[in-house]
Coordinates of C-alpha atoms and ligand atoms in Angstrom, one line a residue:
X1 CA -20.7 -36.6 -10.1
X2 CA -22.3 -33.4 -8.0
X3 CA -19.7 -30.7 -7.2
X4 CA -19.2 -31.9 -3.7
X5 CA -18.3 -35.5 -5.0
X6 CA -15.2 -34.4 -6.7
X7 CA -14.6 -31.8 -4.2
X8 CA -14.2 -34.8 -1.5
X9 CA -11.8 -36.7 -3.9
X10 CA -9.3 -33.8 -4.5
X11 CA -9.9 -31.3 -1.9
X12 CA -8.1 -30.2 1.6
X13 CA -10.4 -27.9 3.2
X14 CA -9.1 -25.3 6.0
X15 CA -9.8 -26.0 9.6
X16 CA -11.7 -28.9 8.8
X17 CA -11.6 -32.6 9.8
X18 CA -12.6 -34.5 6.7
X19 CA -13.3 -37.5 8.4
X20 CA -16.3 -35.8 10.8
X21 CA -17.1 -32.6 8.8
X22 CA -20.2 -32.3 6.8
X23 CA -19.7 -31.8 2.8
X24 CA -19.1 -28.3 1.7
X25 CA -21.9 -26.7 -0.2
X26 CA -20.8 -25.5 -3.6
X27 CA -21.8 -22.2 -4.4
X28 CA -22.1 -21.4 -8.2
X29 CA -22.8 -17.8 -8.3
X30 CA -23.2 -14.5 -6.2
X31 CA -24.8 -11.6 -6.5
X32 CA -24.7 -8.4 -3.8
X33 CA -25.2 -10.0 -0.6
X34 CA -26.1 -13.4 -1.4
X35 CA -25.0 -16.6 -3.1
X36 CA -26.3 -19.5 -4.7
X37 CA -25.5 -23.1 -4.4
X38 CA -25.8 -25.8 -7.1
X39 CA -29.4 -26.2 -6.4
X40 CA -30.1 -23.3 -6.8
X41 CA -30.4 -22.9 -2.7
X42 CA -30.3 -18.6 -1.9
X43 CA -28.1 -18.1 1.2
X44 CA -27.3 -14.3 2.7
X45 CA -23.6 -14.1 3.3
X46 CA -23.9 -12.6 6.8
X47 CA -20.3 -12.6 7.4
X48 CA -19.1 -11.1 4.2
X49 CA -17.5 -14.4 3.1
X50 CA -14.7 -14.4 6.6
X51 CA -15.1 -10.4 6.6
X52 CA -13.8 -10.2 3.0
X53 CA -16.5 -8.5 1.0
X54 CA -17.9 -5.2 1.5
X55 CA -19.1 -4.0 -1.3
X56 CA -21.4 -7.7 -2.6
X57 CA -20.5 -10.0 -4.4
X58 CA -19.4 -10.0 -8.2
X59 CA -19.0 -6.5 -7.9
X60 CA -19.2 -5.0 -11.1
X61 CA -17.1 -1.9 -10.1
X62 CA -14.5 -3.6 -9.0
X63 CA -14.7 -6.6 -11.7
X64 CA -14.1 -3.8 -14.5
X65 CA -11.0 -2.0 -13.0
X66 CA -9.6 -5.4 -12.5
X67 CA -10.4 -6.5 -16.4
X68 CA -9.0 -3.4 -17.3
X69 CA -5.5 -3.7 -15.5
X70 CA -5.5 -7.2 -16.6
X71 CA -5.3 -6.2 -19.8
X72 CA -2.9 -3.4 -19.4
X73 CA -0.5 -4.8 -17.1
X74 CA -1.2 -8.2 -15.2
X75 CA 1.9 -8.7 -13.1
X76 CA 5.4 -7.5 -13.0
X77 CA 8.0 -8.2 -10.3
X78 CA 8.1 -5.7 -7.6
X79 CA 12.0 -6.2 -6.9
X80 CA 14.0 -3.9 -9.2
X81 CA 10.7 -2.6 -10.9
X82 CA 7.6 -0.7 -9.9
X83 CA 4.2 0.9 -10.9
X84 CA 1.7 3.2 -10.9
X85 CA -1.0 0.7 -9.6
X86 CA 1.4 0.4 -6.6
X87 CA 2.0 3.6 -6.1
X88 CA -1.8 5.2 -6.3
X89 CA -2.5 2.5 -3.3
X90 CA 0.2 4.5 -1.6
X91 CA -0.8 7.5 -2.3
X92 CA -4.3 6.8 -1.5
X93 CA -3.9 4.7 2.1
X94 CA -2.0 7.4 3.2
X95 CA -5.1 9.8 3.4
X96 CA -6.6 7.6 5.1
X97 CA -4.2 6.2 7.6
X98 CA -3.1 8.0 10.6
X99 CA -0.6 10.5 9.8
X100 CA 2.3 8.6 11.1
X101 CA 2.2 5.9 8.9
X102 CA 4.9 6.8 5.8
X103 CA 5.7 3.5 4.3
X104 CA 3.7 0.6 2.8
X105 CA 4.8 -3.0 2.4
X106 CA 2.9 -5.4 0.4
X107 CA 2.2 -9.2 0.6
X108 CA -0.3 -11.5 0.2
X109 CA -2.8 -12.8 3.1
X110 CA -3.5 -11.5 7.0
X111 CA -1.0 -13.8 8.1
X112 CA 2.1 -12.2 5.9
X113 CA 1.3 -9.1 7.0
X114 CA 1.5 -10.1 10.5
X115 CA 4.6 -12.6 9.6
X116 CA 6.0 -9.5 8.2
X117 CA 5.3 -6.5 11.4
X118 CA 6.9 -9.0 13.8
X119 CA 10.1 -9.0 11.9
X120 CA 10.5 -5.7 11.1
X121 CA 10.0 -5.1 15.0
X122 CA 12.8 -7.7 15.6
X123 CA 14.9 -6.8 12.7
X124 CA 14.5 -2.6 14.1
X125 CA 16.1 -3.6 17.5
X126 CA 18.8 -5.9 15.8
X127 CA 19.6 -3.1 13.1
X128 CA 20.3 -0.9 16.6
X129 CA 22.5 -3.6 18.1
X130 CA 19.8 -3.9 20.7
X131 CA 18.5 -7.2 22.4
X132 CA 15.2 -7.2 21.7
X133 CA 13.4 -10.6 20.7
X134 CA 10.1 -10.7 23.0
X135 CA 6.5 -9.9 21.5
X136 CA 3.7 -9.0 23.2
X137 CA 0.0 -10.3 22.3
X138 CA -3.5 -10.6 23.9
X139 CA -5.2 -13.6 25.2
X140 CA -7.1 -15.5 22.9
X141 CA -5.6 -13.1 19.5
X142 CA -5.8 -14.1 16.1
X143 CA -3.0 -12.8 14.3
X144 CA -2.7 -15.6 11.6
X145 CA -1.5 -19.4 10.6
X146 CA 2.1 -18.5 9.6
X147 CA 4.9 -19.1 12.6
X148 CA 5.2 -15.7 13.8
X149 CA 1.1 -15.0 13.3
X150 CA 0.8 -18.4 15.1
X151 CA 3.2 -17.7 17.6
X152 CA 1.2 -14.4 18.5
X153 CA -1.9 -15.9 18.4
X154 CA -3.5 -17.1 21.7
X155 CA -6.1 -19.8 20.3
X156 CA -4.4 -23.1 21.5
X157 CA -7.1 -24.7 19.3
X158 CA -4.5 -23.4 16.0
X159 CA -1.2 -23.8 17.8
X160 CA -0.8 -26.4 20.0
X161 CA 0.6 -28.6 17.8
X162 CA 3.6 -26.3 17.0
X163 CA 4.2 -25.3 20.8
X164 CA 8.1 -25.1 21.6
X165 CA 8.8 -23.7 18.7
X166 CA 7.9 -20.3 18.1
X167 CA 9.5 -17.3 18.5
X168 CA 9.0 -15.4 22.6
X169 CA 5.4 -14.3 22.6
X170 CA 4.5 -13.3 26.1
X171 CA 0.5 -12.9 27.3
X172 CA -1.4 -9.6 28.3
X173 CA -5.5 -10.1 29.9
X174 CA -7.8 -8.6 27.3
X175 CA -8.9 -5.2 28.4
X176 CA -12.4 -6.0 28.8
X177 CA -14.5 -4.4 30.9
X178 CA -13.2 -4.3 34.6
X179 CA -10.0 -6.1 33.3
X180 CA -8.5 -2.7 32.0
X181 CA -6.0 -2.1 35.5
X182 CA -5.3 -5.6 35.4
X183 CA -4.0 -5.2 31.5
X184 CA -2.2 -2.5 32.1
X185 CA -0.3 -3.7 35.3
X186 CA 0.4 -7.4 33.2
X187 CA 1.8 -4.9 30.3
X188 CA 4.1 -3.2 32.7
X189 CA 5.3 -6.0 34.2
X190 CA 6.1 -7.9 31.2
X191 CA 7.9 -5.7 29.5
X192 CA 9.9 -4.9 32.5
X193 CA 10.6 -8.8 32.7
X194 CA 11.4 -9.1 29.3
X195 CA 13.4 -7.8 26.3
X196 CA 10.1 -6.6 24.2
X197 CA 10.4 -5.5 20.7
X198 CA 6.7 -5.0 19.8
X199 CA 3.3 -5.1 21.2
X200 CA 0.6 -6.6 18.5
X201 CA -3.0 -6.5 18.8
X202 CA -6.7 -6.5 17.2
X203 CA -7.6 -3.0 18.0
X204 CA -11.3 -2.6 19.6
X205 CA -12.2 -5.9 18.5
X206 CA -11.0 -9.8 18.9
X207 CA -12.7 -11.4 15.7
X208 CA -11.7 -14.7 15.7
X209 CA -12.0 -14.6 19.4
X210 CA -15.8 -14.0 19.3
X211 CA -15.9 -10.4 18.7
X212 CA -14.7 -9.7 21.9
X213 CA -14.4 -6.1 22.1
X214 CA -12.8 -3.2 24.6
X215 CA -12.5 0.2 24.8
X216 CA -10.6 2.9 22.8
X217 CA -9.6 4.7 25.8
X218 CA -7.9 1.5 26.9
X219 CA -5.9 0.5 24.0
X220 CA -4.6 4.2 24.0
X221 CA -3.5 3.4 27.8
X222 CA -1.8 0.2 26.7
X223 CA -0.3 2.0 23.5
X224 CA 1.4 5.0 25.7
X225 CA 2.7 2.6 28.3
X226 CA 4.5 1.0 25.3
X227 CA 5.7 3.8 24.1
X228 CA 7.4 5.3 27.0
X229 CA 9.1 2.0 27.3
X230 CA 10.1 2.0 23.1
X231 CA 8.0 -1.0 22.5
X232 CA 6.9 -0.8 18.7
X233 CA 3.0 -0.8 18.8
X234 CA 1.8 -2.9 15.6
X235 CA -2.4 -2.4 14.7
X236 CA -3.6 -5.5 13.3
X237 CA -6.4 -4.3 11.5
X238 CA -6.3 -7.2 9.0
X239 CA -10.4 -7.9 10.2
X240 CA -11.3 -4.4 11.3
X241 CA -9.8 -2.5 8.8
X242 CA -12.1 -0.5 5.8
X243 CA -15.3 0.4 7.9
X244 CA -16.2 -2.4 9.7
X245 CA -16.1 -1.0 12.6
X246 CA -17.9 2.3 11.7
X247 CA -14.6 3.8 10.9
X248 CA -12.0 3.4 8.3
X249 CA -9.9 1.8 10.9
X250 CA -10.4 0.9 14.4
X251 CA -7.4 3.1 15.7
X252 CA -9.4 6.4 13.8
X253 CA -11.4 5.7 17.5
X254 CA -8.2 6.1 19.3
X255 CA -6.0 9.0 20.1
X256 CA -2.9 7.3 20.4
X257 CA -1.3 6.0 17.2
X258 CA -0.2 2.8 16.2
X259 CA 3.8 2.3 15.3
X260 CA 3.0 -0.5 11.9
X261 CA -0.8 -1.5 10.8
X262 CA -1.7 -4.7 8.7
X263 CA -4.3 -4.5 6.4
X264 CA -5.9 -7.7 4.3
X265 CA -9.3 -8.9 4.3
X266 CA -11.7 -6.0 2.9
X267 CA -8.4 -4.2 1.3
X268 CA -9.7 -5.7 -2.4
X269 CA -13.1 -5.5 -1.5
X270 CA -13.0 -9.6 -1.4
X271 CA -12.0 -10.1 -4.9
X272 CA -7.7 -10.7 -5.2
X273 CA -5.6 -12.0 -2.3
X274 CA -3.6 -9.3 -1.1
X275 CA -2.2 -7.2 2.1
X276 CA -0.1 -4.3 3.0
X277 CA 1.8 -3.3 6.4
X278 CA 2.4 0.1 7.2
X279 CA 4.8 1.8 9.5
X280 CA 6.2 5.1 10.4
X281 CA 9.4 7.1 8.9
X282 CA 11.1 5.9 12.2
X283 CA 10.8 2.2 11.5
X284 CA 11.9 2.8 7.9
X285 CA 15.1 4.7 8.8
X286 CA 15.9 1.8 10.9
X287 CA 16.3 -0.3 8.0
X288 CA 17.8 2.3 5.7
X289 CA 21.6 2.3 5.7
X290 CA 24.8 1.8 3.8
X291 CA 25.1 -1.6 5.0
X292 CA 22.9 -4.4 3.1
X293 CA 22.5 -6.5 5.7
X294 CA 20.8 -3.9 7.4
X295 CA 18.0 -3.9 4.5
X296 CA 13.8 -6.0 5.2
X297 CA 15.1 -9.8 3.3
X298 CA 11.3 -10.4 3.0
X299 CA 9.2 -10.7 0.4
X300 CA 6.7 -12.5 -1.8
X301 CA 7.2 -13.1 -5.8
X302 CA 3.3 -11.6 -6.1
X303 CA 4.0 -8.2 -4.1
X304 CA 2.6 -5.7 -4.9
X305 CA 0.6 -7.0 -7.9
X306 CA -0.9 -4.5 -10.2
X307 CA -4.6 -6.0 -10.8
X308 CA -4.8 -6.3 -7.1
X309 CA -3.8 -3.0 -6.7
X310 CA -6.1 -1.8 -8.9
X311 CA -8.5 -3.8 -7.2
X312 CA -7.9 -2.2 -3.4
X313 CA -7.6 1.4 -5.4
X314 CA -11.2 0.4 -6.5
X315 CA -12.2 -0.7 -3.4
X316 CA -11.2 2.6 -1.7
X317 CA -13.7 4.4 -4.2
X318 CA -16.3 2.6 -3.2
X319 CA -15.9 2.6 0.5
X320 CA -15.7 6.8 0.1
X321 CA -18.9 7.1 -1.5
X322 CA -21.4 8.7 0.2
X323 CA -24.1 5.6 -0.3
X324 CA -21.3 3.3 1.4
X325 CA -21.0 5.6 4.3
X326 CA -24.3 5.9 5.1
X327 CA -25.2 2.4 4.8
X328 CA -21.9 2.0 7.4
X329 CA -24.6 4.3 9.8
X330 CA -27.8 2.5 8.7
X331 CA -26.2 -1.1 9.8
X332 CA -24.9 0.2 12.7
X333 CA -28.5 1.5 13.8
X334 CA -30.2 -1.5 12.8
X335 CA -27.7 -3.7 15.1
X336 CA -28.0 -1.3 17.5
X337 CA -32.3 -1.5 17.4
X338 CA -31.8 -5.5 17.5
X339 CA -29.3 -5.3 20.2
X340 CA -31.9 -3.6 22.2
X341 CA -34.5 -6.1 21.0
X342 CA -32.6 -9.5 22.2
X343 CA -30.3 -8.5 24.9
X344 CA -34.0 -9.4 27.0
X345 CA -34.2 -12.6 25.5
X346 CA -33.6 -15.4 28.6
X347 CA -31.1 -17.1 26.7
X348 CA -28.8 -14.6 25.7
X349 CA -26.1 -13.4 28.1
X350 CA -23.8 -10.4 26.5
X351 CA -24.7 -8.7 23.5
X352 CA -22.2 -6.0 22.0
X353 CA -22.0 -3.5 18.4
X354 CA -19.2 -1.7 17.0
X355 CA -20.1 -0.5 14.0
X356 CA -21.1 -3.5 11.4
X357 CA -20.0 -5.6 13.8
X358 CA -22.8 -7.2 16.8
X359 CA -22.3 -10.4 18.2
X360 CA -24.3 -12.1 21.1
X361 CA -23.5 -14.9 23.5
X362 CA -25.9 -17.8 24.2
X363 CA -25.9 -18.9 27.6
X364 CA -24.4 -22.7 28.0
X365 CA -25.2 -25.4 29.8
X366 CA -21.5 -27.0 29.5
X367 CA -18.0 -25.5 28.3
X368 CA -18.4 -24.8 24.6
X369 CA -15.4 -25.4 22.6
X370 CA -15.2 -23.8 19.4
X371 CA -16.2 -26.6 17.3
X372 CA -18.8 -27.5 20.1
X373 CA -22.2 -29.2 19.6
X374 CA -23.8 -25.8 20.5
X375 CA -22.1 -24.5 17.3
X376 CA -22.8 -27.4 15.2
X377 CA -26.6 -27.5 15.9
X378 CA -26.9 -23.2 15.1
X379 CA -24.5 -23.2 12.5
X380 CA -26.7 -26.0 10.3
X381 CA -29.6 -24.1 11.5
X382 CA -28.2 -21.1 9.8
X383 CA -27.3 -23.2 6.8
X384 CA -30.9 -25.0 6.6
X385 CA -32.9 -21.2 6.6
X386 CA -30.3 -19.6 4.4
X387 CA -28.2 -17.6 6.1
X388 CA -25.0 -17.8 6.6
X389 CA -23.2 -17.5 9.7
X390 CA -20.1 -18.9 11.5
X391 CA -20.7 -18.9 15.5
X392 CA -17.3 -19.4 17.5
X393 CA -18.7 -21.6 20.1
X394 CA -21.6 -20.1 22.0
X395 CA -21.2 -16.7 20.1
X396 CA -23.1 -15.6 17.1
X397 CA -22.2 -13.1 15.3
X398 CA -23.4 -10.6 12.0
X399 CA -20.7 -8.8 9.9
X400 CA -22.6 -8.6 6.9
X401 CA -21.3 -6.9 3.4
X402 CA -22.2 -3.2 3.6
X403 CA -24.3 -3.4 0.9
X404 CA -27.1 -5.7 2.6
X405 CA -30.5 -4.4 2.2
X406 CA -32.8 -3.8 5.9
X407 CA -34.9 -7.0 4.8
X408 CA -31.6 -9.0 4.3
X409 CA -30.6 -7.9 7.6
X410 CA -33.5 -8.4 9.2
X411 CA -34.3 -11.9 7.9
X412 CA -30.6 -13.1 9.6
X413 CA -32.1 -11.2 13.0
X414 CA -35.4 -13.3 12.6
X415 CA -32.7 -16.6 11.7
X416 CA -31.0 -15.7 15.0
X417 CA -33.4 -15.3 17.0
X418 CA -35.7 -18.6 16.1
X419 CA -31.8 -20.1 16.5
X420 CA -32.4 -19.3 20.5
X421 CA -35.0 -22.0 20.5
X422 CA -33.3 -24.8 19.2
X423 CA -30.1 -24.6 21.8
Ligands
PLP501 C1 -8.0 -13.2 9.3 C2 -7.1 -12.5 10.2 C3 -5.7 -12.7 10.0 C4 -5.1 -13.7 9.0 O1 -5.4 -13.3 7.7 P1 -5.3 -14.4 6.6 O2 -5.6 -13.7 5.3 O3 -6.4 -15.5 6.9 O4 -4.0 -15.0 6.6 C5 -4.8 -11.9 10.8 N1 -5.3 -11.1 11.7 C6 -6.6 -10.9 11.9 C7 -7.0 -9.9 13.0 C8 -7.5 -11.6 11.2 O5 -8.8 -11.4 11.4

C-alpha cells in the first residue's frame, strides 16, 4: 500500500470532507524551501507550510539546538517548576515586543493563545468586580478553532455549527480602505451598547480572510478609542508575527500599543507546536492577589516546554541575522516588482503587499465560496506545476519561507500568472 492508502484508512484530515476531497500527497522529505513527495515530485512551499516556516525546512540550525535540549532536558512541568529555556524566551521576546508587554504566558497552538487573551480580558474585569463579558472582533477574523477563538472568529464557514453557544462576540466593519469612519463609528457604538472587556484583532492583515489588509494609522484609531473607554486591546499576531509582514510584528507599524499579543505560527521557526500571550504589568496585577481565586486557572500540561523553547530561542537568532533581514527587504521588492507587473493583467482585480505577504484577487464570474470551483481548478493547477499555494476562494496569495531563492520566487509568479488563463 502507497502512503496515501493507509493514510485514507486511519486518517482525519483538518477542514477536509473525506468523502469529496482529493487524496493528500505525502511528502517524504524537505529541504529549504521545498519538499518532496513519495515520487519524488519537487513542490516550492509558497506558503511556508500555513505561515509556519521561515527559515526552510529541516533547518539544521534549529534541528541542533532542539537535539541538544532534548538531550539535556526534554520536558518538565511548568506548574511548581521552571527553566532557563523558559526564561531566555522571556528574556529575549521582551526586546523585541513593544515595551509594554511585561509578562509571557505559554501554550500550545494559535487557538490557545487566543483561548487564553479572551479570558484573561474577562477574568481582569471579573477580578475588579466589574461586569464586563462582551468581546469585540472584526468581520470575517480568524482567531482560531477553540470556543472562544471560534467565537471571535467571523468565518461562518468554521462556526456555524456551534452558533448559540459562544461566549458575546459583537462585530466591527474591517477598516479597509474608505471603511475606516465607518469602523470607528461601529467601535463607538458597540462598546457604548455593550459591556466590552477586550477588543481582538489581526493587526494590518486578515490571513485567513484573504490577506485582507488596512492601514496602521487606522488600527491606532480603533486602539485609542478602546482605550479611552478601558477596553483591553489584544494583538493577534499568531500569522503576522516574526517578520512577515516586514516587521518583527505588525503593531512595530503602529504607534499605539497593544494591551496582550499572541504569538504561534513562525515562533519555532515551524518545527515544535507552541505559542505565548503577552500582556502588560497592568493585566498581571489584575490577577495578582492574596486571594486564589483571583489567580489565571489555565493551563496546558506541555507549557512552556524546554525543546520548544529552545527551538523559538533558535528561531529568534535566525530571524536577527543580517542575511534574514535582508532577504525580509529582497521579498518585499520582488512582490512589490510583480505587483506592478500583474495588477494590469485583465483578470485581476486588487492586488496588495505587506512585507512577505502579496495576495491578488481574480475577478469572478459568480460568488466564490471558499472551497469554490474557482479555488479547486487554481489550487490543482498549483499542485500539477509544483508549487504550492492555498487560494481562499478567488484570492491567491504568496507567503513564502524567507529563505526562498529569486528563481523560487519567480517560478510561483510565472505559476500564478499562467493560473490567470485557466479561470
Ligand atoms: C492560524 C491562526 C490562529 C490559530 O492558530 P492555530 O495554531 O491553528 O490554532 C489564530 N489566529 C490567527 C491570526 C491565525 O492566523
Amino acid at each position: 500500500m502507497t502512503l496515501t492508502e493507509k493514510d485514507s484508512q486511519y486518517l482525519w484530515h483538518p477542514y477536509t470532507q473525506h468523502k469529496t476531497a482529493q487524496t493528500p500527497i505525502a511528502i517524504t522529505r524537505g529541504e529549504g524551501a521545498l519538499l518532496w513527495d513519495e515520487n519524488n515530485k519537487q513542490y516550492i512551499d509558497a506558503i511556508a507550510s500555513w505561515w509556519v516556516n521561515p527559515f526552510g525546512h529541516s533547518n539544521k540550525f534549529i534541528a541542533d539546538k532542539i537535539y541538544k535540549q532534548l538531550t539535556t532536558l526534554e520536558h518538565v512541568l511548568f506548574g511548581g517548576f521552571t527553566h532557563e529555556p523558559a526564561i531566555q524566551v522571556a528574556e529575549k521576546l521582551m526586546k523585541l515586543l513593544p515595551e509594554n508587554q511585561q509578562k509571557i504566558f505559554f501554550s500550545d497552538n494559535g487557538s490557545t493563545s487566543v483561548e487564553v487573551a479572551i479570558k484573561v480580558a474577562l477574568q481582569f474585569f471579573y477580578n475588579k468586580g466589574e461586569k464586563r463579558t462582551t468581546i469585540i472582533a472584526f468581520e470575517d477574523a480568524f482567531h482560531g478553532d477553540t470556543f472562544a477563538a471560534m467565537a471571535a472568529s467571523g468565518i461562518s464557514f468554521y462556526t456555524q455549527a456551534f452558533q448559540g453557544m459562544f461566549i458575546d462576540v459583537v462585530r466591527i466593519p474591517v477598516p479597509i480602505k474608505g471603511k475606516e469612519q465607518l469602523s470607528f463609528d461601529t467601535l463607538r457604538r458597540v462598546i457604548s451598547e455593550n459591556n466590552c472587556a477586550g477588543f481582538i484583532f489581526e493587526p494590518l492583515v486578515q490571513g485567513a480572510a484573504g490577506m485582507v489588509m488596512y492601514e496602521p494609522e487606522t488600527l491606532d484609531e480603533l486602539i485609542k478609542i478602546c482605550r479611552e473607554n478601558n477596553v483591553l486591546t489584544i494583538a493577534d499576531e499568531v500569522m503576522t508575527g516574526f517578520g512577515k509582514t516586514g516587521k518583527t510584528f505588525a503593531m512595530d507599524y503602529c504607534a499605539e500599543i497593544p494591551d496582550m499579543m499572541c504569538l504561534s505560527k513562525a515562533l519555532t521557526g515551524g518545527t515544535i507546536p507552541m505559542a505565548i500571550t503577552t500582556f502588560t504589568q497592568e493585566i498581571f496585577e489584575a490577577f495578582y492577589d492574596e486571594d486564589i481565586n483571583k489567580a489565571l486557572f489555565h493551563g496546558h500540561t506541555f507549557t512552556a516546554n524546554p525543546t520548544g523553547c529552545a527551538a523559538a530561542l533558535a528561531s529568534f537568532e535566525l530571524l536577527q541575522t543580517p542575511e534574514m533581514q535582508a532577504n525580509l527587504v529582497r521579498i518585499n521588492q520582488k512582490h512589490l516588482d510583480f505587483q506592478e507587473y500583474i495588477k494590469k493583467h485583465p483578470k485581476v482585480t486588487t492586488t496588495r503587499v505587506l512585507g512577505t505577504i502579496f495576495a491578488l484577487e481574480i475577478k469572478k464570474e459568480n460568488e466564490e465560496t471558499y472551497y469554490g470551483t474557482m479555488r479547486t481548478k487554481l489550487y490543482n493547477f498549483f499542485i500539477e506545476n509544483g508549487v504550492i499555494l492555498r487560494p481562499v476562494g478567488n484570492i491567491v496569495y504568496i507567503l513564502p519561507p524567507y529563505i526562498i531563492s529569486d528563481e523560487q520566487l519567480d517560478k510561483i509568479y510565472e505559476v500564478v500568472e499562467k493560473a490567470l488563463e485557466i479561470v
